[in-house]
């Protein structure tokens, strides 16, 4: 039997190239060897997005993004989290095995508390229970489908470890393997894709290169990448250059070597390096953009794909919830 790979993306904005290299591409690569279950984590997005139109558009945008990037819904079980009610029953089941202390230590919650403290506000200001219990819902997403591996960027590893802890706490209590304990799978070379300002590329920092923006916007954004004040003549170090780090993701080996040499020789300004970057990014993203535009223009078909995915997912989910009920004495 093949092992199971599962991952989700929360539809809190437009997909960017950090999502693509850190999550989507490695996840699609895994579909060759694993049975894959990939989904849109829409109830995770509800914690931050309260505008219904925005959330609905984001859900379709992320779904179309997966498909444009090459997800084959005939091979991968592809669905929306909100279409699987068993997720929420399992969340309640897992709550009873999750210590509050574990949630106190979750990075996202801690960061929000720290931000409030720095602003001299109440530590829990603006923090809803959805954010606080976020890792339990995520553990349910994962455990529900008997996942072996969860391909994610490095920032998500703590959540997968929590899912592992929670699954093990249940198994330990009932002295049998009620749930499978998952493993995070981080592709190290693309674990953190840098953004326009050099920090991790993230929707929350507003420093992203969106995956499906038009060519003009793409060029404009690339020209905005922050550089140092080295002159054209000066030799430059590719390994510390933002532009080069991004270039590496899109270029082939020969192109990488050639641009690294031009950096080291001097005589190439940042403007020229950015043009080189634009050309390889656009080469890879143009066909994706075209597919994305076609898919998003046909929402009924997109919704049907997700519905069919949910139909395949639900019996698997129901079996997991039943297993817990039986172990717990709630039949
Ligand atoms: P964002 O930080 O923009 O809100 P998400 O948290 O929605 O992104 O991330 C969705 C997936 O993409 C996760 O698996 C995450 O690890 C991955 N990811 C996001 N940003 C990056 C990045 N800059 N580099 C690598 N992976 C990333
Ligand atoms: N928390 C993930 C993120 O912010 C999204 C997510 C929700 C997820 N449930 C998941 C990822 C289950 C992997 C597995 O990116």
mmCIF file of C-alpha atoms and ligand atoms in Angstrom:
data_model
loop_
_atom_site.group_PDB
_atom_site.id
_atom_site.type_symbol
_atom_site.label_atom_id
_atom_site.label_comp_id
_atom_site.label_asym_id
_atom_site.label_seq_id
_atom_site.Cartn_x
_atom_site.Cartn_y
_atom_site.Cartn_z
ATOM 1 C CA UNK A 1 0.000 0.000 0.000
ATOM 2 C CA UNK A 2 1.256 3.468 -0.875
ATOM 3 C CA UNK A 3 1.979 5.944 1.903
ATOM 4 C CA UNK A 4 -0.208 8.995 2.254
ATOM 5 C CA UNK A 5 0.808 12.589 1.676
ATOM 6 C CA UNK A 6 -1.515 15.368 2.826
ATOM 7 C CA UNK A 7 -1.285 19.126 2.890
ATOM 8 C CA UNK A 8 -3.519 22.180 2.982
ATOM 9 C CA UNK A 9 -3.271 25.843 2.149
ATOM 10 C CA UNK A 10 -5.427 28.400 3.859
ATOM 11 C CA UNK A 11 -7.127 30.811 1.476
ATOM 12 C CA UNK A 12 -6.145 34.055 3.183
ATOM 13 C CA UNK A 13 -4.938 35.794 0.014
ATOM 14 C CA UNK A 14 -3.451 35.213 -3.405
ATOM 15 C CA UNK A 15 -0.902 32.445 -3.816
ATOM 16 C CA UNK A 16 2.695 33.629 -4.112
ATOM 17 C CA UNK A 17 5.936 32.045 -5.193
ATOM 18 C CA UNK A 18 6.797 31.158 -1.569
ATOM 19 C CA UNK A 19 3.678 28.964 -1.487
ATOM 20 C CA UNK A 20 4.550 27.551 -4.880
ATOM 21 C CA UNK A 21 8.102 26.461 -4.102
ATOM 22 C CA UNK A 22 7.617 25.807 -0.391
ATOM 23 C CA UNK A 23 4.348 23.888 -0.559
ATOM 24 C CA UNK A 24 2.657 23.302 -3.926
ATOM 25 C CA UNK A 25 5.562 22.119 -6.061
ATOM 26 C CA UNK A 26 7.024 19.678 -3.499
ATOM 27 C CA UNK A 27 3.519 18.376 -2.750
ATOM 28 C CA UNK A 28 2.834 17.733 -6.434
ATOM 29 C CA UNK A 29 6.216 16.039 -6.786
ATOM 30 C CA UNK A 30 5.161 13.607 -4.028
ATOM 31 C CA UNK A 31 2.057 12.524 -5.932
ATOM 32 C CA UNK A 32 4.302 10.241 -8.000
ATOM 33 C CA UNK A 33 5.031 7.994 -5.031
ATOM 34 C CA UNK A 34 2.275 8.713 -2.516
ATOM 35 C CA UNK A 35 -1.505 8.653 -2.366
ATOM 36 C CA UNK A 36 -2.160 12.352 -2.069
ATOM 37 C CA UNK A 37 -4.895 14.307 -0.280
ATOM 38 C CA UNK A 38 -4.627 18.057 -0.788
ATOM 39 C CA UNK A 39 -7.155 20.609 0.386
ATOM 40 C CA UNK A 40 -8.177 24.224 0.887
ATOM 41 C CA UNK A 41 -8.151 25.049 4.606
ATOM 42 C CA UNK A 42 -11.064 27.483 4.465
ATOM 43 C CA UNK A 43 -12.061 27.265 8.147
ATOM 44 C CA UNK A 44 -8.483 28.165 9.045
ATOM 45 C CA UNK A 45 -8.853 31.287 6.908
ATOM 46 C CA UNK A 46 -12.061 32.262 8.695
ATOM 47 C CA UNK A 47 -9.987 33.230 11.728
ATOM 48 C CA UNK A 48 -8.720 36.265 9.833
ATOM 49 C CA UNK A 49 -11.022 36.816 6.844
ATOM 50 C CA UNK A 50 -14.496 37.973 7.836
ATOM 51 C CA UNK A 51 -15.545 39.415 4.471
ATOM 52 C CA UNK A 52 -17.633 36.751 2.679
ATOM 53 C CA UNK A 53 -16.836 37.915 -0.863
ATOM 54 C CA UNK A 54 -13.140 38.016 -0.145
ATOM 55 C CA UNK A 55 -13.127 34.562 1.432
ATOM 56 C CA UNK A 56 -15.143 33.033 -1.423
ATOM 57 C CA UNK A 57 -12.785 34.553 -4.000
ATOM 58 C CA UNK A 58 -9.715 33.369 -2.097
ATOM 59 C CA UNK A 59 -11.071 29.810 -1.880
ATOM 60 C CA UNK A 60 -11.562 29.633 -5.644
ATOM 61 C CA UNK A 61 -8.229 31.360 -6.239
ATOM 62 C CA UNK A 62 -6.276 28.833 -4.191
ATOM 63 C CA UNK A 63 -8.184 25.902 -5.699
ATOM 64 C CA UNK A 64 -7.540 27.180 -9.245
ATOM 65 C CA UNK A 65 -3.912 27.733 -8.267
ATOM 66 C CA UNK A 66 -3.399 24.096 -7.322
ATOM 67 C CA UNK A 67 -4.982 22.954 -10.577
ATOM 68 C CA UNK A 68 -3.007 25.447 -12.693
ATOM 69 C CA UNK A 69 0.184 24.221 -11.040
ATOM 70 C CA UNK A 70 -0.603 20.717 -12.275
ATOM 71 C CA UNK A 71 -2.711 18.958 -9.621
ATOM 72 C CA UNK A 72 -4.620 16.127 -11.302
ATOM 73 C CA UNK A 73 -7.958 15.693 -9.477
ATOM 74 C CA UNK A 74 -8.237 12.205 -10.960
ATOM 75 C CA UNK A 75 -5.146 11.197 -9.008
ATOM 76 C CA UNK A 76 -5.211 13.432 -5.938
ATOM 77 C CA UNK A 77 -8.174 13.656 -3.562
ATOM 78 C CA UNK A 78 -8.721 17.417 -3.726
ATOM 79 C CA UNK A 79 -11.340 19.104 -1.523
ATOM 80 C CA UNK A 80 -12.344 21.943 0.754
ATOM 81 C CA UNK A 81 -11.892 21.461 4.478
ATOM 82 C CA UNK A 82 -15.396 22.843 5.071
ATOM 83 C CA UNK A 83 -16.917 20.021 2.980
ATOM 84 C CA UNK A 84 -15.680 17.412 5.468
ATOM 85 C CA UNK A 85 -17.783 17.766 8.656
ATOM 86 C CA UNK A 86 -15.876 14.863 10.223
ATOM 87 C CA UNK A 87 -12.964 17.318 10.567
ATOM 88 C CA UNK A 88 -14.913 19.212 13.195
ATOM 89 C CA UNK A 89 -16.002 16.139 15.107
ATOM 90 C CA UNK A 90 -12.399 14.955 15.206
ATOM 91 C CA UNK A 91 -11.314 18.423 16.368
ATOM 92 C CA UNK A 92 -13.615 18.069 19.378
ATOM 93 C CA UNK A 93 -12.289 14.575 20.027
ATOM 94 C CA UNK A 94 -8.690 15.821 19.909
ATOM 95 C CA UNK A 95 -9.406 18.812 22.160
ATOM 96 C CA UNK A 96 -9.807 16.434 25.086
ATOM 97 C CA UNK A 97 -6.251 15.215 24.542
ATOM 98 C CA UNK A 98 -4.603 18.594 23.954
ATOM 99 C CA UNK A 99 -3.174 20.467 26.891
ATOM 100 C CA UNK A 100 -3.776 24.180 27.004
ATOM 101 C CA UNK A 101 -0.061 24.615 27.650
ATOM 102 C CA UNK A 102 0.710 23.123 24.252
ATOM 103 C CA UNK A 103 -1.458 25.790 22.619
ATOM 104 C CA UNK A 104 0.210 28.519 24.713
ATOM 105 C CA UNK A 105 3.489 27.498 23.104
ATOM 106 C CA UNK A 106 2.275 27.652 19.488
ATOM 107 C CA UNK A 107 4.338 30.157 17.453
ATOM 108 C CA UNK A 108 1.430 31.988 15.826
ATOM 109 C CA UNK A 109 -0.346 32.561 19.155
ATOM 110 C CA UNK A 110 2.875 33.527 20.919
ATOM 111 C CA UNK A 111 3.739 36.010 18.173
ATOM 112 C CA UNK A 112 0.296 37.627 18.446
ATOM 113 C CA UNK A 113 0.640 37.910 22.246
ATOM 114 C CA UNK A 114 4.108 39.388 21.907
ATOM 115 C CA UNK A 115 2.903 41.964 19.408
ATOM 116 C CA UNK A 116 0.136 43.019 21.804
ATOM 117 C CA UNK A 117 2.548 43.213 24.725
ATOM 118 C CA UNK A 118 4.938 45.385 22.730
ATOM 119 C CA UNK A 119 2.058 47.730 21.922
ATOM 120 C CA UNK A 120 1.108 47.819 25.627
ATOM 121 C CA UNK A 121 -2.246 46.247 24.893
ATOM 122 C CA UNK A 122 -4.021 43.407 26.653
ATOM 123 C CA UNK A 123 -1.981 40.280 25.760
ATOM 124 C CA UNK A 124 -5.018 38.577 24.197
ATOM 125 C CA UNK A 125 -6.380 41.621 22.343
ATOM 126 C CA UNK A 126 -7.818 40.668 18.942
ATOM 127 C CA UNK A 127 -6.987 36.977 19.409
ATOM 128 C CA UNK A 128 -9.939 34.683 18.780
ATOM 129 C CA UNK A 129 -10.301 31.074 19.945
ATOM 130 C CA UNK A 130 -9.888 29.985 16.329
ATOM 131 C CA UNK A 131 -6.337 31.301 16.343
ATOM 132 C CA UNK A 132 -5.641 29.875 19.802
ATOM 133 C CA UNK A 133 -6.875 26.385 18.897
ATOM 134 C CA UNK A 134 -5.568 26.547 15.312
ATOM 135 C CA UNK A 135 -3.110 23.656 15.822
ATOM 136 C CA UNK A 136 -5.906 21.308 16.972
ATOM 137 C CA UNK A 137 -7.957 21.924 13.833
ATOM 138 C CA UNK A 138 -4.815 21.403 11.795
ATOM 139 C CA UNK A 139 -4.062 18.175 13.676
ATOM 140 C CA UNK A 140 -7.602 17.004 12.829
ATOM 141 C CA UNK A 141 -7.043 17.812 9.117
ATOM 142 C CA UNK A 142 -3.953 15.658 9.165
ATOM 143 C CA UNK A 143 -4.977 12.773 11.426
ATOM 144 C CA UNK A 144 -8.376 12.392 9.736
ATOM 145 C CA UNK A 145 -6.763 11.059 6.550
ATOM 146 C CA UNK A 146 -4.168 8.709 8.091
ATOM 147 C CA UNK A 147 -1.390 10.938 6.754
ATOM 148 C CA UNK A 148 2.158 9.620 6.758
ATOM 149 C CA UNK A 149 3.852 12.774 5.509
ATOM 150 C CA UNK A 150 2.845 16.417 5.422
ATOM 151 C CA UNK A 151 4.819 18.510 2.931
ATOM 152 C CA UNK A 152 5.073 22.093 4.278
ATOM 153 C CA UNK A 153 7.402 25.046 4.614
ATOM 154 C CA UNK A 154 9.569 25.242 7.719
ATOM 155 C CA UNK A 155 7.179 27.567 9.571
ATOM 156 C CA UNK A 156 4.596 24.774 9.774
ATOM 157 C CA UNK A 157 6.819 22.104 11.333
ATOM 158 C CA UNK A 158 5.765 22.952 14.884
ATOM 159 C CA UNK A 159 2.132 22.342 13.959
ATOM 160 C CA UNK A 160 2.904 18.902 12.534
ATOM 161 C CA UNK A 161 4.849 18.019 15.664
ATOM 162 C CA UNK A 162 1.835 19.009 17.721
ATOM 163 C CA UNK A 163 -0.380 16.762 15.577
ATOM 164 C CA UNK A 164 2.095 13.982 16.261
ATOM 165 C CA UNK A 165 1.976 14.638 20.025
ATOM 166 C CA UNK A 166 -1.809 14.696 20.067
ATOM 167 C CA UNK A 167 -2.127 11.460 18.038
ATOM 168 C CA UNK A 168 0.335 9.769 20.367
ATOM 169 C CA UNK A 169 -1.516 10.978 23.469
ATOM 170 C CA UNK A 170 -4.686 9.321 22.156
ATOM 171 C CA UNK A 171 -2.882 6.075 21.255
ATOM 172 C CA UNK A 172 -1.170 6.010 24.648
ATOM 173 C CA UNK A 173 -4.444 6.436 26.485
ATOM 174 C CA UNK A 174 -6.288 3.682 24.602
ATOM 175 C CA UNK A 175 -3.209 1.458 24.377
ATOM 176 C CA UNK A 176 -3.668 0.894 20.639
ATOM 177 C CA UNK A 177 -2.998 2.703 17.383
ATOM 178 C CA UNK A 178 -6.203 4.673 16.993
ATOM 179 C CA UNK A 179 -4.423 7.296 14.879
ATOM 180 C CA UNK A 180 -1.358 7.367 12.695
ATOM 181 C CA UNK A 181 1.306 9.880 13.819
ATOM 182 C CA UNK A 182 2.377 12.114 10.886
ATOM 183 C CA UNK A 183 5.807 13.398 9.841
ATOM 184 C CA UNK A 184 6.583 16.855 8.421
ATOM 185 C CA UNK A 185 8.397 16.872 5.113
ATOM 186 C CA UNK A 186 10.361 20.044 4.449
ATOM 187 C CA UNK A 187 12.284 20.482 1.246
ATOM 188 C CA UNK A 188 15.327 22.201 2.688
ATOM 189 C CA UNK A 189 16.537 24.086 -0.387
ATOM 190 C CA UNK A 190 13.275 25.976 -0.687
ATOM 191 C CA UNK A 191 12.279 25.964 2.970
ATOM 192 C CA UNK A 192 12.218 29.768 3.078
ATOM 193 C CA UNK A 193 11.688 31.712 -0.121
ATOM 194 C CA UNK A 194 12.721 35.347 0.488
ATOM 195 C CA UNK A 195 10.321 38.186 -0.232
ATOM 196 C CA UNK A 196 10.864 41.547 -1.949
ATOM 197 C CA UNK A 197 12.270 43.061 1.254
ATOM 198 C CA UNK A 198 14.516 40.129 2.180
ATOM 199 C CA UNK A 199 12.279 38.756 4.945
ATOM 200 C CA UNK A 200 10.392 35.472 4.435
ATOM 201 C CA UNK A 201 7.931 35.952 1.595
ATOM 202 C CA UNK A 202 4.528 36.108 3.267
ATOM 203 C CA UNK A 203 1.075 37.567 2.681
ATOM 204 C CA UNK A 204 1.265 39.049 6.154
ATOM 205 C CA UNK A 205 4.384 41.088 5.275
ATOM 206 C CA UNK A 206 3.041 42.402 1.958
ATOM 207 C CA UNK A 207 6.343 41.440 0.302
ATOM 208 C CA UNK A 208 5.131 38.782 -2.097
ATOM 209 C CA UNK A 209 5.471 38.055 -5.787
ATOM 210 C CA UNK A 210 1.997 36.669 -6.605
ATOM 211 C CA UNK A 211 1.983 33.518 -8.712
ATOM 212 C CA UNK A 212 -0.625 34.679 -11.190
ATOM 213 C CA UNK A 213 -0.216 38.438 -11.606
ATOM 214 C CA UNK A 214 0.046 39.871 -15.108
ATOM 215 C CA UNK A 215 3.399 40.367 -16.777
ATOM 216 C CA UNK A 216 3.520 44.122 -16.204
ATOM 217 C CA UNK A 217 2.895 43.787 -12.464
ATOM 218 C CA UNK A 218 5.430 40.978 -12.262
ATOM 219 C CA UNK A 219 8.141 43.142 -13.817
ATOM 220 C CA UNK A 220 7.252 46.100 -11.562
ATOM 221 C CA UNK A 221 7.463 43.936 -8.419
ATOM 222 C CA UNK A 222 10.794 42.416 -9.412
ATOM 223 C CA UNK A 223 12.213 45.878 -10.027
ATOM 224 C CA UNK A 224 11.196 46.727 -6.434
ATOM 225 C CA UNK A 225 13.416 44.050 -4.837
ATOM 226 C CA UNK A 226 15.606 45.729 -2.232
ATOM 227 C CA UNK A 227 19.343 45.764 -3.090
ATOM 228 C CA UNK A 228 22.464 47.322 -1.588
ATOM 229 C CA UNK A 229 24.273 50.334 -3.034
ATOM 230 C CA UNK A 230 27.104 48.497 -4.836
ATOM 231 C CA UNK A 231 28.024 50.143 -8.164
ATOM 232 C CA UNK A 232 27.739 48.460 -11.552
ATOM 233 C CA UNK A 233 31.499 47.832 -11.763
ATOM 234 C CA UNK A 234 31.876 46.165 -8.363
ATOM 235 C CA UNK A 235 32.047 42.360 -8.235
ATOM 236 C CA UNK A 236 29.072 40.986 -6.325
ATOM 237 C CA UNK A 237 28.437 37.934 -4.162
ATOM 238 C CA UNK A 238 25.589 35.826 -5.628
ATOM 239 C CA UNK A 239 25.115 33.867 -2.413
ATOM 240 C CA UNK A 240 24.039 36.909 -0.406
ATOM 241 C CA UNK A 241 21.918 38.424 -3.169
ATOM 242 C CA UNK A 242 18.172 38.291 -2.900
ATOM 243 C CA UNK A 243 17.858 38.459 -6.656
ATOM 244 C CA UNK A 244 20.167 35.510 -7.126
ATOM 245 C CA UNK A 245 18.398 33.449 -4.446
ATOM 246 C CA UNK A 246 15.142 33.883 -6.331
ATOM 247 C CA UNK A 247 16.859 33.335 -9.702
ATOM 248 C CA UNK A 248 18.092 29.938 -8.515
ATOM 249 C CA UNK A 249 14.532 28.751 -8.034
ATOM 250 C CA UNK A 250 13.613 29.349 -11.673
ATOM 251 C CA UNK A 251 16.834 28.905 -13.659
ATOM 252 C CA UNK A 252 18.536 25.758 -14.908
ATOM 253 C CA UNK A 253 22.038 24.829 -13.822
ATOM 254 C CA UNK A 254 23.819 26.423 -16.729
ATOM 255 C CA UNK A 255 21.918 29.684 -16.309
ATOM 256 C CA UNK A 256 22.712 29.716 -12.600
ATOM 257 C CA UNK A 257 26.403 29.194 -13.193
ATOM 258 C CA UNK A 258 26.520 31.848 -15.885
ATOM 259 C CA UNK A 259 24.752 34.496 -13.782
ATOM 260 C CA UNK A 260 26.915 33.675 -10.737
ATOM 261 C CA UNK A 261 30.016 34.295 -12.895
ATOM 262 C CA UNK A 262 28.673 37.618 -14.124
ATOM 263 C CA UNK A 263 28.068 38.627 -10.492
ATOM 264 C CA UNK A 264 31.631 37.746 -9.506
ATOM 265 C CA UNK A 265 33.257 39.434 -12.509
ATOM 266 C CA UNK A 266 31.649 42.811 -11.834
ATOM 267 C CA UNK A 267 30.241 45.047 -14.570
ATOM 268 C CA UNK A 268 26.637 43.975 -13.994
ATOM 269 C CA UNK A 269 24.291 46.326 -12.155
ATOM 270 C CA UNK A 270 21.303 45.323 -10.038
ATOM 271 C CA UNK A 271 18.924 46.530 -12.770
ATOM 272 C CA UNK A 272 20.372 44.050 -15.205
ATOM 273 C CA UNK A 273 20.279 41.234 -12.653
ATOM 274 C CA UNK A 274 16.597 42.005 -12.099
ATOM 275 C CA UNK A 275 15.918 41.811 -15.860
ATOM 276 C CA UNK A 276 17.535 38.365 -15.905
ATOM 277 C CA UNK A 277 15.380 37.340 -12.972
ATOM 278 C CA UNK A 278 12.207 38.644 -14.613
ATOM 279 C CA UNK A 279 12.927 36.670 -17.756
ATOM 280 C CA UNK A 280 13.229 33.281 -15.994
ATOM 281 C CA UNK A 281 10.303 33.927 -13.643
ATOM 282 C CA UNK A 282 8.046 34.932 -16.499
ATOM 283 C CA UNK A 283 9.134 31.917 -18.548
ATOM 284 C CA UNK A 284 7.947 29.541 -15.801
ATOM 285 C CA UNK A 285 4.867 31.451 -14.713
ATOM 286 C CA UNK A 286 3.343 32.406 -18.104
ATOM 287 C CA UNK A 287 1.843 28.977 -18.858
ATOM 288 C CA UNK A 288 0.631 28.700 -15.245
ATOM 289 C CA UNK A 289 -1.022 32.107 -15.498
ATOM 290 C CA UNK A 290 -2.822 31.107 -18.683
ATOM 291 C CA UNK A 291 -4.163 27.900 -17.145
ATOM 292 C CA UNK A 292 -5.178 29.770 -13.998
ATOM 293 C CA UNK A 293 -7.174 32.330 -15.990
ATOM 294 C CA UNK A 294 -8.988 29.574 -17.881
ATOM 295 C CA UNK A 295 -9.879 27.669 -14.701
ATOM 296 C CA UNK A 296 -11.026 30.699 -12.737
ATOM 297 C CA UNK A 297 -13.272 31.708 -15.668
ATOM 298 C CA UNK A 298 -15.292 28.514 -15.115
ATOM 299 C CA UNK A 299 -16.259 28.470 -11.418
ATOM 300 C CA UNK A 300 -19.012 25.858 -11.852
ATOM 301 C CA UNK A 301 -16.500 23.312 -13.124
ATOM 302 C CA UNK A 302 -14.068 24.236 -10.349
ATOM 303 C CA UNK A 303 -16.762 23.759 -7.693
ATOM 304 C CA UNK A 304 -17.705 20.405 -9.244
ATOM 305 C CA UNK A 305 -14.101 19.208 -9.027
ATOM 306 C CA UNK A 306 -13.989 20.112 -5.338
ATOM 307 C CA UNK A 307 -17.345 18.442 -4.700
ATOM 308 C CA UNK A 308 -16.198 15.216 -6.318
ATOM 309 C CA UNK A 309 -13.044 15.366 -4.190
ATOM 310 C CA UNK A 310 -15.107 15.734 -1.007
ATOM 311 C CA UNK A 311 -17.214 12.713 -1.998
ATOM 312 C CA UNK A 312 -14.042 10.616 -2.191
ATOM 313 C CA UNK A 313 -12.657 12.043 1.048
ATOM 314 C CA UNK A 314 -15.651 11.627 3.328
ATOM 315 C CA UNK A 315 -15.726 7.830 3.695
ATOM 316 C CA UNK A 316 -12.047 7.896 4.734
ATOM 317 C CA UNK A 317 -12.780 10.630 7.252
ATOM 318 C CA UNK A 318 -15.829 8.817 8.615
ATOM 319 C CA UNK A 319 -13.772 5.676 9.240
ATOM 320 C CA UNK A 320 -11.252 7.612 11.354
ATOM 321 C CA UNK A 321 -13.920 9.271 13.466
ATOM 322 C CA UNK A 322 -15.609 5.890 13.991
ATOM 323 C CA UNK A 323 -12.306 4.386 15.086
ATOM 324 C CA UNK A 324 -11.982 7.038 17.760
ATOM 325 C CA UNK A 325 -15.575 6.679 18.931
ATOM 326 C CA UNK A 326 -15.121 2.942 19.322
ATOM 327 C CA UNK A 327 -11.847 3.350 21.240
ATOM 328 C CA UNK A 328 -13.389 6.035 23.468
ATOM 329 C CA UNK A 329 -16.587 4.183 24.300
ATOM 330 C CA UNK A 330 -18.849 6.570 22.367
ATOM 331 C CA UNK A 331 -20.511 4.350 19.810
HETATM 332 P P1 LIG B 1 1.775 33.107 4.150
HETATM 333 O O1 LIG B 1 2.983 33.166 5.045
HETATM 334 O O2 LIG B 1 1.965 33.924 2.922
HETATM 335 O O3 LIG B 1 0.494 33.441 4.881
HETATM 336 P P2 LIG B 1 0.799 30.419 4.308
HETATM 337 O O4 LIG B 1 1.062 30.438 5.773
HETATM 338 O O5 LIG B 1 -0.599 30.444 3.818
HETATM 339 O O6 LIG B 1 1.645 31.608 3.650
HETATM 340 O O7 LIG B 1 1.568 29.165 3.686
HETATM 341 C C1 LIG B 1 1.032 28.147 2.863
HETATM 342 C C2 LIG B 1 2.141 27.135 2.614
HETATM 343 O O8 LIG B 1 3.218 27.751 1.893
HETATM 344 C C3 LIG B 1 2.782 26.559 3.891
HETATM 345 O O9 LIG B 1 3.124 25.206 3.697
HETATM 346 C C4 LIG B 1 4.019 27.401 4.072
HETATM 347 O O10 LIG B 1 5.024 26.740 4.797
HETATM 348 C C5 LIG B 1 4.436 27.645 2.631
HETATM 349 N N1 LIG B 1 5.136 28.930 2.521
HETATM 350 C C6 LIG B 1 4.613 30.158 2.725
HETATM 351 N N2 LIG B 1 5.542 31.131 2.545
HETATM 352 C C7 LIG B 1 6.687 30.500 2.223
HETATM 353 C C8 LIG B 1 8.020 30.939 1.917
HETATM 354 N N3 LIG B 1 8.333 32.230 1.884
HETATM 355 N N4 LIG B 1 8.951 29.993 1.649
HETATM 356 C C9 LIG B 1 8.632 28.671 1.662
HETATM 357 N N5 LIG B 1 7.411 28.199 1.944
HETATM 358 C C10 LIG B 1 6.435 29.080 2.223
HETATM 359 N N1 LIG B 2 -1.561 25.943 8.720
HETATM 360 C C1 LIG B 2 -1.224 25.780 7.329
HETATM 361 C C2 LIG B 2 -0.641 27.093 6.828
HETATM 362 O O1 LIG B 2 -0.818 28.114 7.415
HETATM 363 C C3 LIG B 2 -2.420 25.380 6.505
HETATM 364 C C4 LIG B 2 -2.959 24.059 6.931
HETATM 365 C C5 LIG B 2 -4.150 23.821 7.550
HETATM 366 C C6 LIG B 2 -2.336 22.794 6.768
HETATM 367 N N2 LIG B 2 -4.307 22.513 7.789
HETATM 368 C C7 LIG B 2 -3.217 21.838 7.330
HETATM 369 C C8 LIG B 2 -1.125 22.389 6.206
HETATM 370 C C9 LIG B 2 -2.889 20.482 7.341
HETATM 371 C C10 LIG B 2 -0.815 21.033 6.232
HETATM 372 C C11 LIG B 2 -1.678 20.097 6.793
HETATM 373 O O2 LIG B 2 -0.021 27.095 5.810
#
